[in-house]
């Protein structure tokens, strides 16, 4: 059975025992669900800025925001992940406030930059935040629970967005305003909550490998370099649904704007319901295999687009739903494993900065991806999807090579730990 009563009681117990952290995560995430599927589509619908220029502005703004991720790693090592979580919410509130008044390229750029700066800081601090919260307990068990919580919040936000947009495009600005409010509230909530004790001197997997706790030793480690490469290559997968696919569905297939949050809601809903169960079921499987499978499944969602003509009506909606399901399975398999590796592989003294490097590499991939949107307007739009397939396949190879060079305890999570 997927939902045995004992497991349900355990999940509810976890929710009660950590209700304050759970509330913080819910507050932080639900606002993102209102707007995340519309990050690029929003400006195509509310401004006269051409799509190609929006893609360029998105890429430039994302690239300029990249150092924020590295700075966030330093802040996390020095002040703790909670401080970075607070700051990223304040940056998000500032960025989405500009969304409300963005009509020209300069303001669009400023809004995109602040929103991306918030994202860079978030992804740098989130993995370290979960590691602090776990406080020596199994990472993937905690990550799966919190990711399910996040998915529920994102899905709820996406459902609200879909219902709102079904009433007309004027609801776009109300969704953005709601995200501003929830970002401010989340910053306050995180500021009042406690996480686990930060144990920078704790003995980790890196210690058993004999590597020193310095950035030089980190840079010289082949596995660390391959993880960085793998994150760079898998970066586009993070923005594929709300950038390339949402633009394809709305601008090329003529589907309503609500399609983006609908697809997002289906994917996040599945993660909310099944993430903890999937994590338990795959316990004992090598993390490299889980991460690689996730990357290849993501590639599989765009392979048909190389050959398919524009779809319409029920057939188009079936494709949207199937894509959402496959992407959800890919995330459920790969995200806990990848984040566990990023948290456990580096030396504890440089964990925050190492995660900053890993996540910034992924952010570079995310930032460069919108540049390819112009291919949708070219004579060969299928080239975009071929590029995606090649990149995700390369990501699977890089992650497998990286994890296979790590100690056994990092390569595979203990079954006993995850089922405890």
mmCIF file of C-alpha atoms in Angstrom:
data_model
loop_
_atom_site.group_PDB
_atom_site.id
_atom_site.type_symbol
_atom_site.label_atom_id
_atom_site.label_comp_id
_atom_site.label_asym_id
_atom_site.label_seq_id
_atom_site.Cartn_x
_atom_site.Cartn_y
_atom_site.Cartn_z
ATOM 1 C CA UNK A 1 0.000 0.000 0.000
ATOM 2 C CA UNK A 2 1.218 3.500 -0.799
ATOM 3 C CA UNK A 3 -0.292 5.037 2.325
ATOM 4 C CA UNK A 4 -0.084 2.614 5.217
ATOM 5 C CA UNK A 5 -1.676 3.979 8.436
ATOM 6 C CA UNK A 6 1.661 3.808 10.301
ATOM 7 C CA UNK A 7 3.343 5.956 7.670
ATOM 8 C CA UNK A 8 0.478 8.423 7.690
ATOM 9 C CA UNK A 9 0.699 8.712 11.477
ATOM 10 C CA UNK A 10 4.464 9.208 11.204
ATOM 11 C CA UNK A 11 4.009 12.002 8.688
ATOM 12 C CA UNK A 12 1.420 13.719 10.872
ATOM 13 C CA UNK A 13 3.733 13.337 13.866
ATOM 14 C CA UNK A 14 6.533 15.002 11.915
ATOM 15 C CA UNK A 15 4.165 17.818 11.004
ATOM 16 C CA UNK A 16 3.162 18.351 14.647
ATOM 17 C CA UNK A 17 6.700 18.152 15.998
ATOM 18 C CA UNK A 18 7.991 20.676 13.471
ATOM 19 C CA UNK A 19 4.878 22.730 12.811
ATOM 20 C CA UNK A 20 6.705 26.058 13.037
ATOM 21 C CA UNK A 21 9.299 25.122 10.426
ATOM 22 C CA UNK A 22 6.540 23.579 8.310
ATOM 23 C CA UNK A 23 4.548 26.816 8.519
ATOM 24 C CA UNK A 24 7.633 28.799 7.520
ATOM 25 C CA UNK A 25 8.178 26.596 4.463
ATOM 26 C CA UNK A 26 4.492 26.750 3.514
ATOM 27 C CA UNK A 27 4.433 30.539 3.788
ATOM 28 C CA UNK A 28 7.685 30.850 1.853
ATOM 29 C CA UNK A 29 6.503 28.612 -0.976
ATOM 30 C CA UNK A 30 2.808 29.221 -1.564
ATOM 31 C CA UNK A 31 3.413 32.682 -2.996
ATOM 32 C CA UNK A 32 5.953 31.247 -5.423
ATOM 33 C CA UNK A 33 3.309 28.827 -6.672
ATOM 34 C CA UNK A 34 1.153 31.791 -7.673
ATOM 35 C CA UNK A 35 3.734 33.183 -10.076
ATOM 36 C CA UNK A 36 6.485 30.640 -10.814
ATOM 37 C CA UNK A 37 4.797 29.103 -13.875
ATOM 38 C CA UNK A 38 4.349 32.613 -15.314
ATOM 39 C CA UNK A 39 7.854 34.053 -14.953
ATOM 40 C CA UNK A 40 8.317 34.766 -18.682
ATOM 41 C CA UNK A 41 4.723 34.564 -19.891
ATOM 42 C CA UNK A 42 3.764 37.393 -17.483
ATOM 43 C CA UNK A 43 5.798 39.961 -19.407
ATOM 44 C CA UNK A 44 4.608 38.696 -22.808
ATOM 45 C CA UNK A 45 1.019 39.308 -21.679
ATOM 46 C CA UNK A 46 1.390 42.595 -19.766
ATOM 47 C CA UNK A 47 3.993 44.474 -21.829
ATOM 48 C CA UNK A 48 4.769 45.204 -25.462
ATOM 49 C CA UNK A 49 8.356 44.011 -25.086
ATOM 50 C CA UNK A 50 9.124 41.371 -27.783
ATOM 51 C CA UNK A 51 9.592 37.770 -26.673
ATOM 52 C CA UNK A 52 13.165 37.593 -28.006
ATOM 53 C CA UNK A 53 14.118 40.714 -26.008
ATOM 54 C CA UNK A 54 12.445 39.336 -22.873
ATOM 55 C CA UNK A 55 14.553 36.212 -23.310
ATOM 56 C CA UNK A 56 17.722 38.309 -23.577
ATOM 57 C CA UNK A 57 16.765 40.435 -20.547
ATOM 58 C CA UNK A 58 16.041 37.271 -18.570
ATOM 59 C CA UNK A 59 19.422 35.799 -19.455
ATOM 60 C CA UNK A 60 21.376 38.990 -18.716
ATOM 61 C CA UNK A 61 19.532 39.576 -15.443
ATOM 62 C CA UNK A 62 20.119 35.980 -14.404
ATOM 63 C CA UNK A 63 23.821 36.129 -15.247
ATOM 64 C CA UNK A 64 24.383 39.375 -13.338
ATOM 65 C CA UNK A 65 22.599 37.841 -10.327
ATOM 66 C CA UNK A 66 24.868 34.775 -10.327
ATOM 67 C CA UNK A 67 27.429 36.148 -7.819
ATOM 68 C CA UNK A 68 24.601 36.384 -5.286
ATOM 69 C CA UNK A 69 24.690 32.598 -5.049
ATOM 70 C CA UNK A 70 28.403 32.598 -4.215
ATOM 71 C CA UNK A 71 27.970 35.414 -1.707
ATOM 72 C CA UNK A 72 25.115 33.422 -0.212
ATOM 73 C CA UNK A 73 27.489 30.512 0.384
ATOM 74 C CA UNK A 74 29.802 32.783 2.383
ATOM 75 C CA UNK A 75 26.852 34.175 4.352
ATOM 76 C CA UNK A 76 25.578 30.665 5.054
ATOM 77 C CA UNK A 77 28.949 29.470 6.382
ATOM 78 C CA UNK A 78 29.298 32.600 8.534
ATOM 79 C CA UNK A 79 25.770 33.398 9.740
ATOM 80 C CA UNK A 80 23.779 30.228 9.054
ATOM 81 C CA UNK A 81 21.287 29.189 6.402
ATOM 82 C CA UNK A 82 18.346 30.815 8.192
ATOM 83 C CA UNK A 83 19.772 34.302 7.658
ATOM 84 C CA UNK A 84 20.069 33.587 3.939
ATOM 85 C CA UNK A 85 16.475 32.312 3.837
ATOM 86 C CA UNK A 86 15.266 35.578 5.372
ATOM 87 C CA UNK A 87 17.240 37.692 2.928
ATOM 88 C CA UNK A 88 16.063 35.777 -0.134
ATOM 89 C CA UNK A 89 12.428 36.439 0.788
ATOM 90 C CA UNK A 90 13.067 40.167 1.127
ATOM 91 C CA UNK A 91 14.746 40.235 -2.296
ATOM 92 C CA UNK A 92 11.789 38.338 -3.751
ATOM 93 C CA UNK A 93 9.337 40.887 -2.350
ATOM 94 C CA UNK A 94 11.352 43.730 -3.904
ATOM 95 C CA UNK A 95 11.592 42.030 -7.291
ATOM 96 C CA UNK A 96 7.917 41.165 -7.611
ATOM 97 C CA UNK A 97 6.947 44.650 -6.512
ATOM 98 C CA UNK A 98 8.709 45.836 -9.664
ATOM 99 C CA UNK A 99 6.714 43.292 -11.695
ATOM 100 C CA UNK A 100 3.645 45.368 -10.904
ATOM 101 C CA UNK A 101 5.059 48.496 -12.555
ATOM 102 C CA UNK A 102 7.175 46.943 -15.318
ATOM 103 C CA UNK A 103 6.259 48.191 -18.789
ATOM 104 C CA UNK A 104 9.581 49.057 -20.422
ATOM 105 C CA UNK A 105 12.734 46.950 -20.925
ATOM 106 C CA UNK A 106 14.676 48.686 -18.108
ATOM 107 C CA UNK A 107 12.053 47.958 -15.449
ATOM 108 C CA UNK A 108 11.503 44.436 -16.762
ATOM 109 C CA UNK A 109 15.248 43.873 -16.425
ATOM 110 C CA UNK A 110 15.343 45.215 -12.838
ATOM 111 C CA UNK A 111 12.412 43.007 -11.822
ATOM 112 C CA UNK A 112 13.987 39.924 -13.378
ATOM 113 C CA UNK A 113 17.349 40.691 -11.752
ATOM 114 C CA UNK A 114 15.941 40.981 -8.211
ATOM 115 C CA UNK A 115 13.748 37.910 -8.624
ATOM 116 C CA UNK A 116 16.733 35.929 -9.889
ATOM 117 C CA UNK A 117 18.962 37.231 -7.091
ATOM 118 C CA UNK A 118 16.378 35.901 -4.661
ATOM 119 C CA UNK A 119 16.348 32.525 -6.416
ATOM 120 C CA UNK A 120 20.161 32.279 -6.401
ATOM 121 C CA UNK A 121 20.253 32.963 -2.683
ATOM 122 C CA UNK A 122 17.418 30.530 -2.036
ATOM 123 C CA UNK A 123 19.018 27.587 -3.805
ATOM 124 C CA UNK A 124 22.328 28.236 -2.077
ATOM 125 C CA UNK A 125 20.763 28.299 1.383
ATOM 126 C CA UNK A 126 17.953 25.709 1.084
ATOM 127 C CA UNK A 127 20.110 22.566 1.004
ATOM 128 C CA UNK A 128 22.217 23.875 3.915
ATOM 129 C CA UNK A 129 19.007 24.825 5.761
ATOM 130 C CA UNK A 130 17.677 21.265 5.507
ATOM 131 C CA UNK A 131 21.070 19.912 6.588
ATOM 132 C CA UNK A 132 20.977 22.158 9.698
ATOM 133 C CA UNK A 133 17.407 21.115 10.396
ATOM 134 C CA UNK A 134 18.218 17.415 10.102
ATOM 135 C CA UNK A 135 20.988 17.957 12.689
ATOM 136 C CA UNK A 136 22.648 14.581 12.080
ATOM 137 C CA UNK A 137 19.480 12.666 11.194
ATOM 138 C CA UNK A 138 18.966 11.156 7.686
ATOM 139 C CA UNK A 139 19.083 14.009 5.162
ATOM 140 C CA UNK A 140 16.850 12.496 2.486
ATOM 141 C CA UNK A 141 14.096 11.693 4.982
ATOM 142 C CA UNK A 142 13.923 15.355 5.998
ATOM 143 C CA UNK A 143 14.402 16.655 2.489
ATOM 144 C CA UNK A 144 11.587 14.454 1.159
ATOM 145 C CA UNK A 145 9.196 15.639 3.887
ATOM 146 C CA UNK A 146 9.988 19.322 3.331
ATOM 147 C CA UNK A 147 9.906 18.956 -0.463
ATOM 148 C CA UNK A 148 6.465 17.366 -0.172
ATOM 149 C CA UNK A 149 5.417 20.306 2.000
ATOM 150 C CA UNK A 150 6.822 22.739 -0.559
ATOM 151 C CA UNK A 151 5.127 20.887 -3.406
ATOM 152 C CA UNK A 152 1.767 21.093 -1.621
ATOM 153 C CA UNK A 153 2.218 24.829 -1.176
ATOM 154 C CA UNK A 154 3.367 25.343 -4.771
ATOM 155 C CA UNK A 155 0.488 23.257 -6.058
ATOM 156 C CA UNK A 156 -2.036 25.188 -3.970
ATOM 157 C CA UNK A 157 -0.631 28.431 -5.292
ATOM 158 C CA UNK A 158 -0.755 27.125 -8.855
ATOM 159 C CA UNK A 159 -4.406 26.063 -8.450
ATOM 160 C CA UNK A 160 -5.296 29.537 -7.191
ATOM 161 C CA UNK A 161 -3.380 30.995 -10.147
ATOM 162 C CA UNK A 162 -5.216 28.785 -12.638
ATOM 163 C CA UNK A 163 -8.634 29.694 -11.201
ATOM 164 C CA UNK A 164 -7.725 33.375 -11.165
ATOM 165 C CA UNK A 165 -6.435 33.385 -14.743
ATOM 166 C CA UNK A 166 -9.517 31.504 -15.929
ATOM 167 C CA UNK A 167 -11.417 34.692 -15.122
ATOM 168 C CA UNK A 168 -9.154 36.792 -17.355
ATOM 169 C CA UNK A 169 -5.641 38.167 -17.678
ATOM 170 C CA UNK A 170 -6.351 41.029 -15.256
ATOM 171 C CA UNK A 171 -5.799 38.537 -12.437
ATOM 172 C CA UNK A 172 -2.081 38.410 -13.229
ATOM 173 C CA UNK A 173 -1.322 41.504 -11.164
ATOM 174 C CA UNK A 174 -3.280 40.211 -8.174
ATOM 175 C CA UNK A 175 -1.209 37.030 -8.237
ATOM 176 C CA UNK A 176 2.023 39.024 -8.223
ATOM 177 C CA UNK A 177 0.794 41.222 -5.366
ATOM 178 C CA UNK A 178 -0.077 38.124 -3.336
ATOM 179 C CA UNK A 179 3.464 36.817 -3.884
ATOM 180 C CA UNK A 180 4.899 40.079 -2.544
ATOM 181 C CA UNK A 181 2.818 39.786 0.621
ATOM 182 C CA UNK A 182 3.675 36.132 1.266
ATOM 183 C CA UNK A 183 7.390 36.831 0.737
ATOM 184 C CA UNK A 184 7.369 39.501 3.448
ATOM 185 C CA UNK A 185 5.393 37.268 5.814
ATOM 186 C CA UNK A 186 7.771 34.362 5.163
ATOM 187 C CA UNK A 187 10.794 36.529 6.018
ATOM 188 C CA UNK A 188 9.207 37.372 9.373
ATOM 189 C CA UNK A 189 8.283 33.739 10.066
ATOM 190 C CA UNK A 190 11.779 32.436 9.280
ATOM 191 C CA UNK A 191 13.275 35.107 11.538
ATOM 192 C CA UNK A 192 11.333 33.755 14.524
ATOM 193 C CA UNK A 193 12.008 30.039 13.983
ATOM 194 C CA UNK A 194 14.846 27.791 15.114
ATOM 195 C CA UNK A 195 16.660 25.135 13.096
ATOM 196 C CA UNK A 196 19.108 22.441 14.131
ATOM 197 C CA UNK A 197 22.508 23.260 15.530
ATOM 198 C CA UNK A 198 25.108 24.120 12.912
ATOM 199 C CA UNK A 199 28.021 21.784 13.360
ATOM 200 C CA UNK A 200 30.797 23.067 11.159
ATOM 201 C CA UNK A 201 33.343 20.935 12.937
ATOM 202 C CA UNK A 202 31.346 17.722 12.581
ATOM 203 C CA UNK A 203 32.935 14.783 10.889
ATOM 204 C CA UNK A 204 31.511 14.221 7.408
ATOM 205 C CA UNK A 205 32.164 12.146 4.372
ATOM 206 C CA UNK A 206 34.868 14.519 3.195
ATOM 207 C CA UNK A 207 36.842 13.888 6.389
ATOM 208 C CA UNK A 208 36.854 10.154 5.706
ATOM 209 C CA UNK A 209 38.249 10.868 2.268
ATOM 210 C CA UNK A 210 41.166 12.741 3.788
ATOM 211 C CA UNK A 211 40.457 16.001 1.948
ATOM 212 C CA UNK A 212 41.218 19.274 3.653
ATOM 213 C CA UNK A 213 38.559 21.758 4.607
ATOM 214 C CA UNK A 214 39.669 24.419 2.131
ATOM 215 C CA UNK A 215 38.392 25.787 -1.142
ATOM 216 C CA UNK A 216 41.655 24.752 -2.817
ATOM 217 C CA UNK A 217 41.102 21.108 -1.850
ATOM 218 C CA UNK A 218 37.479 21.415 -2.997
ATOM 219 C CA UNK A 219 38.533 22.747 -6.410
ATOM 220 C CA UNK A 220 41.149 19.996 -6.821
ATOM 221 C CA UNK A 221 38.645 17.185 -6.192
ATOM 222 C CA UNK A 222 37.457 15.535 -9.436
ATOM 223 C CA UNK A 223 34.079 14.550 -7.990
ATOM 224 C CA UNK A 224 33.420 18.109 -6.837
ATOM 225 C CA UNK A 225 34.195 19.404 -10.331
ATOM 226 C CA UNK A 226 31.912 16.820 -11.919
ATOM 227 C CA UNK A 227 29.058 17.674 -9.532
ATOM 228 C CA UNK A 228 29.500 21.300 -10.578
ATOM 229 C CA UNK A 229 29.358 20.271 -14.243
ATOM 230 C CA UNK A 230 26.329 18.074 -13.625
ATOM 231 C CA UNK A 231 24.478 20.924 -11.937
ATOM 232 C CA UNK A 232 25.301 23.246 -14.824
ATOM 233 C CA UNK A 233 23.926 20.767 -17.362
ATOM 234 C CA UNK A 234 20.784 19.957 -15.365
ATOM 235 C CA UNK A 235 20.047 23.648 -14.712
ATOM 236 C CA UNK A 236 17.753 24.083 -17.742
ATOM 237 C CA UNK A 237 15.500 21.332 -16.337
ATOM 238 C CA UNK A 238 14.610 23.669 -13.479
ATOM 239 C CA UNK A 239 13.150 26.274 -15.846
ATOM 240 C CA UNK A 240 12.014 24.060 -18.709
ATOM 241 C CA UNK A 241 8.308 23.922 -17.662
ATOM 242 C CA UNK A 242 7.811 27.608 -16.820
ATOM 243 C CA UNK A 243 9.989 29.013 -19.622
ATOM 244 C CA UNK A 244 10.169 26.940 -22.812
ATOM 245 C CA UNK A 245 7.114 24.709 -22.392
ATOM 246 C CA UNK A 246 4.785 27.432 -21.128
ATOM 247 C CA UNK A 247 5.800 29.712 -24.032
ATOM 248 C CA UNK A 248 5.270 26.848 -26.489
ATOM 249 C CA UNK A 249 1.830 26.013 -25.109
ATOM 250 C CA UNK A 250 0.589 29.608 -24.910
ATOM 251 C CA UNK A 251 2.323 31.353 -27.811
ATOM 252 C CA UNK A 252 2.605 28.535 -30.360
ATOM 253 C CA UNK A 253 -0.195 26.116 -29.561
ATOM 254 C CA UNK A 254 -2.686 28.875 -28.698
ATOM 255 C CA UNK A 255 -3.618 27.434 -25.316
ATOM 256 C CA UNK A 256 -4.952 29.742 -22.549
ATOM 257 C CA UNK A 257 -2.470 31.267 -20.039
ATOM 258 C CA UNK A 258 -3.951 29.019 -17.342
ATOM 259 C CA UNK A 259 -2.153 26.032 -18.934
ATOM 260 C CA UNK A 260 1.120 26.957 -17.214
ATOM 261 C CA UNK A 261 -0.213 26.872 -13.633
ATOM 262 C CA UNK A 262 -2.358 23.809 -14.452
ATOM 263 C CA UNK A 263 0.706 21.820 -15.539
ATOM 264 C CA UNK A 264 2.610 23.124 -12.539
ATOM 265 C CA UNK A 265 -0.221 22.167 -10.177
ATOM 266 C CA UNK A 266 -0.357 18.597 -11.507
ATOM 267 C CA UNK A 267 3.408 18.116 -11.093
ATOM 268 C CA UNK A 268 3.605 19.647 -7.636
ATOM 269 C CA UNK A 269 0.452 17.858 -6.496
ATOM 270 C CA UNK A 270 2.000 14.491 -7.324
ATOM 271 C CA UNK A 271 5.191 15.456 -5.487
ATOM 272 C CA UNK A 272 3.201 16.583 -2.441
ATOM 273 C CA UNK A 273 1.352 13.263 -2.227
ATOM 274 C CA UNK A 274 4.051 10.795 -3.279
ATOM 275 C CA UNK A 275 7.477 12.311 -2.519
ATOM 276 C CA UNK A 276 8.024 10.723 0.899
ATOM 277 C CA UNK A 277 6.737 7.355 -0.307
ATOM 278 C CA UNK A 278 8.954 7.391 -3.407
ATOM 279 C CA UNK A 279 11.990 8.313 -1.313
ATOM 280 C CA UNK A 280 11.363 5.330 0.961
ATOM 281 C CA UNK A 281 10.779 2.955 -1.944
ATOM 282 C CA UNK A 282 14.056 3.844 -3.704
ATOM 283 C CA UNK A 283 16.146 3.584 -0.526
ATOM 284 C CA UNK A 284 19.155 1.403 -1.240
ATOM 285 C CA UNK A 285 19.464 2.427 -4.905
ATOM 286 C CA UNK A 286 22.610 4.314 -5.850
ATOM 287 C CA UNK A 287 22.099 8.049 -5.856
ATOM 288 C CA UNK A 288 23.899 8.359 -9.197
ATOM 289 C CA UNK A 289 21.302 6.070 -10.791
ATOM 290 C CA UNK A 290 18.415 8.079 -9.321
ATOM 291 C CA UNK A 291 19.860 11.402 -10.482
ATOM 292 C CA UNK A 292 20.662 10.059 -13.939
ATOM 293 C CA UNK A 293 17.197 8.560 -14.341
ATOM 294 C CA UNK A 294 15.643 11.899 -13.411
ATOM 295 C CA UNK A 295 17.695 13.708 -16.055
ATOM 296 C CA UNK A 296 16.819 11.179 -18.746
ATOM 297 C CA UNK A 297 13.103 11.302 -17.897
ATOM 298 C CA UNK A 298 13.237 15.081 -18.252
ATOM 299 C CA UNK A 299 14.800 14.632 -21.683
ATOM 300 C CA UNK A 300 12.007 12.213 -22.588
ATOM 301 C CA UNK A 301 9.364 14.930 -22.126
ATOM 302 C CA UNK A 302 10.729 16.989 -25.033
ATOM 303 C CA UNK A 303 11.749 14.215 -27.455
ATOM 304 C CA UNK A 304 8.253 14.124 -29.055
ATOM 305 C CA UNK A 305 8.426 17.884 -29.678
ATOM 306 C CA UNK A 306 11.212 17.297 -32.199
ATOM 307 C CA UNK A 307 8.672 15.617 -34.481
ATOM 308 C CA UNK A 308 5.202 16.772 -33.397
ATOM 309 C CA UNK A 309 3.311 19.576 -35.162
ATOM 310 C CA UNK A 310 1.405 22.090 -32.984
ATOM 311 C CA UNK A 311 -1.297 20.314 -30.986
ATOM 312 C CA UNK A 312 -4.771 21.609 -30.199
ATOM 313 C CA UNK A 313 -7.774 20.829 -28.056
ATOM 314 C CA UNK A 314 -7.942 17.654 -25.985
ATOM 315 C CA UNK A 315 -4.754 16.229 -27.509
ATOM 316 C CA UNK A 316 -2.776 19.280 -26.398
ATOM 317 C CA UNK A 317 -4.113 19.010 -22.853
ATOM 318 C CA UNK A 318 -3.250 15.294 -22.743
ATOM 319 C CA UNK A 319 0.315 16.147 -23.694
ATOM 320 C CA UNK A 320 0.453 18.825 -20.991
ATOM 321 C CA UNK A 321 -0.785 16.374 -18.362
ATOM 322 C CA UNK A 322 1.582 13.585 -19.425
ATOM 323 C CA UNK A 323 4.528 15.982 -19.370
ATOM 324 C CA UNK A 324 3.613 17.133 -15.868
ATOM 325 C CA UNK A 325 3.492 13.533 -14.606
ATOM 326 C CA UNK A 326 6.872 12.584 -16.097
ATOM 327 C CA UNK A 327 8.541 15.740 -14.780
ATOM 328 C CA UNK A 328 7.103 15.041 -11.323
ATOM 329 C CA UNK A 329 8.526 11.504 -11.326
ATOM 330 C CA UNK A 330 11.906 12.848 -12.487
ATOM 331 C CA UNK A 331 11.975 15.359 -9.627
ATOM 332 C CA UNK A 332 10.873 12.849 -6.986
ATOM 333 C CA UNK A 333 13.658 10.476 -7.970
ATOM 334 C CA UNK A 334 16.502 12.927 -8.440
ATOM 335 C CA UNK A 335 16.089 15.956 -6.153
ATOM 336 C CA UNK A 336 16.504 14.244 -2.750
ATOM 337 C CA UNK A 337 19.490 12.258 -4.017
ATOM 338 C CA UNK A 338 21.205 15.246 -5.661
ATOM 339 C CA UNK A 339 20.740 17.516 -2.660
ATOM 340 C CA UNK A 340 21.964 14.792 -0.310
ATOM 341 C CA UNK A 341 25.160 14.484 -2.360
ATOM 342 C CA UNK A 342 25.660 18.258 -2.422
ATOM 343 C CA UNK A 343 25.226 18.453 1.356
ATOM 344 C CA UNK A 344 27.295 15.403 2.317
ATOM 345 C CA UNK A 345 30.142 15.349 -0.224
ATOM 346 C CA UNK A 346 31.988 18.610 0.654
ATOM 347 C CA UNK A 347 34.037 19.128 3.789
ATOM 348 C CA UNK A 348 31.856 20.557 6.603
ATOM 349 C CA UNK A 349 34.008 23.701 6.882
ATOM 350 C CA UNK A 350 33.200 24.742 3.311
ATOM 351 C CA UNK A 351 29.736 23.188 2.979
ATOM 352 C CA UNK A 352 27.910 26.491 2.459
ATOM 353 C CA UNK A 353 30.412 27.775 -0.095
ATOM 354 C CA UNK A 354 30.531 24.409 -1.868
ATOM 355 C CA UNK A 355 26.756 24.319 -2.163
ATOM 356 C CA UNK A 356 26.981 27.909 -3.404
ATOM 357 C CA UNK A 357 29.317 26.784 -6.186
ATOM 358 C CA UNK A 358 27.122 23.800 -7.109
ATOM 359 C CA UNK A 359 23.908 25.795 -7.173
ATOM 360 C CA UNK A 360 25.500 28.738 -8.967
ATOM 361 C CA UNK A 361 26.625 26.336 -11.689
ATOM 362 C CA UNK A 362 23.011 25.210 -12.021
ATOM 363 C CA UNK A 363 21.957 28.846 -12.095
ATOM 364 C CA UNK A 364 24.306 29.503 -15.024
ATOM 365 C CA UNK A 365 22.534 26.760 -16.949
ATOM 366 C CA UNK A 366 19.169 28.235 -15.980
ATOM 367 C CA UNK A 367 20.290 31.728 -17.007
ATOM 368 C CA UNK A 368 21.603 30.660 -20.412
ATOM 369 C CA UNK A 369 18.544 28.589 -21.309
ATOM 370 C CA UNK A 370 16.211 31.528 -22.192
ATOM 371 C CA UNK A 371 18.669 32.514 -24.948
ATOM 372 C CA UNK A 372 17.492 29.448 -26.839
ATOM 373 C CA UNK A 373 13.869 30.645 -26.908
ATOM 374 C CA UNK A 374 14.578 32.516 -30.126
ATOM 375 C CA UNK A 375 14.798 29.115 -31.815
ATOM 376 C CA UNK A 376 11.001 28.837 -31.488
ATOM 377 C CA UNK A 377 10.739 31.734 -33.964
ATOM 378 C CA UNK A 378 13.279 30.237 -36.363
ATOM 379 C CA UNK A 379 12.781 27.989 -39.388
ATOM 380 C CA UNK A 380 13.963 25.031 -37.286
ATOM 381 C CA UNK A 381 12.197 25.250 -33.901
ATOM 382 C CA UNK A 382 12.883 21.543 -33.305
ATOM 383 C CA UNK A 383 16.568 22.381 -32.722
ATOM 384 C CA UNK A 384 15.611 23.736 -29.276
ATOM 385 C CA UNK A 385 14.317 20.337 -28.202
ATOM 386 C CA UNK A 386 17.331 18.491 -29.631
ATOM 387 C CA UNK A 387 19.609 20.751 -27.590
ATOM 388 C CA UNK A 388 17.565 19.952 -24.467
ATOM 389 C CA UNK A 389 17.858 16.195 -25.005
ATOM 390 C CA UNK A 390 21.633 16.358 -25.508
ATOM 391 C CA UNK A 391 22.142 18.563 -22.446
ATOM 392 C CA UNK A 392 20.054 16.381 -20.111
ATOM 393 C CA UNK A 393 21.769 13.199 -21.321
ATOM 394 C CA UNK A 394 25.162 14.806 -20.625
ATOM 395 C CA UNK A 395 23.925 15.787 -17.156
ATOM 396 C CA UNK A 396 23.081 12.163 -16.408
ATOM 397 C CA UNK A 397 26.616 11.101 -17.381
ATOM 398 C CA UNK A 398 28.332 13.850 -15.333
ATOM 399 C CA UNK A 399 26.367 13.096 -12.171
ATOM 400 C CA UNK A 400 27.002 9.365 -12.438
ATOM 401 C CA UNK A 401 30.743 9.879 -12.907
ATOM 402 C CA UNK A 402 30.824 12.315 -9.979
ATOM 403 C CA UNK A 403 28.947 10.185 -7.460
ATOM 404 C CA UNK A 404 30.797 6.992 -8.379
ATOM 405 C CA UNK A 405 34.011 8.662 -7.172
ATOM 406 C CA UNK A 406 32.633 9.410 -3.691
ATOM 407 C CA UNK A 407 32.678 7.238 -0.534
ATOM 408 C CA UNK A 408 30.054 4.511 -0.258
ATOM 409 C CA UNK A 409 28.131 6.414 2.429
ATOM 410 C CA UNK A 410 27.616 9.289 -0.037
ATOM 411 C CA UNK A 411 26.937 7.059 -3.032
ATOM 412 C CA UNK A 412 23.973 5.356 -1.399
ATOM 413 C CA UNK A 413 21.704 6.298 1.491
ATOM 414 C CA UNK A 414 21.401 3.781 4.294
ATOM 415 C CA UNK A 415 18.140 1.845 4.043
ATOM 416 C CA UNK A 416 18.047 1.587 7.838
ATOM 417 C CA UNK A 417 18.391 5.366 8.151
ATOM 418 C CA UNK A 418 15.565 6.140 5.764
ATOM 419 C CA UNK A 419 13.186 3.585 7.288
ATOM 420 C CA UNK A 420 13.963 4.526 10.889
#
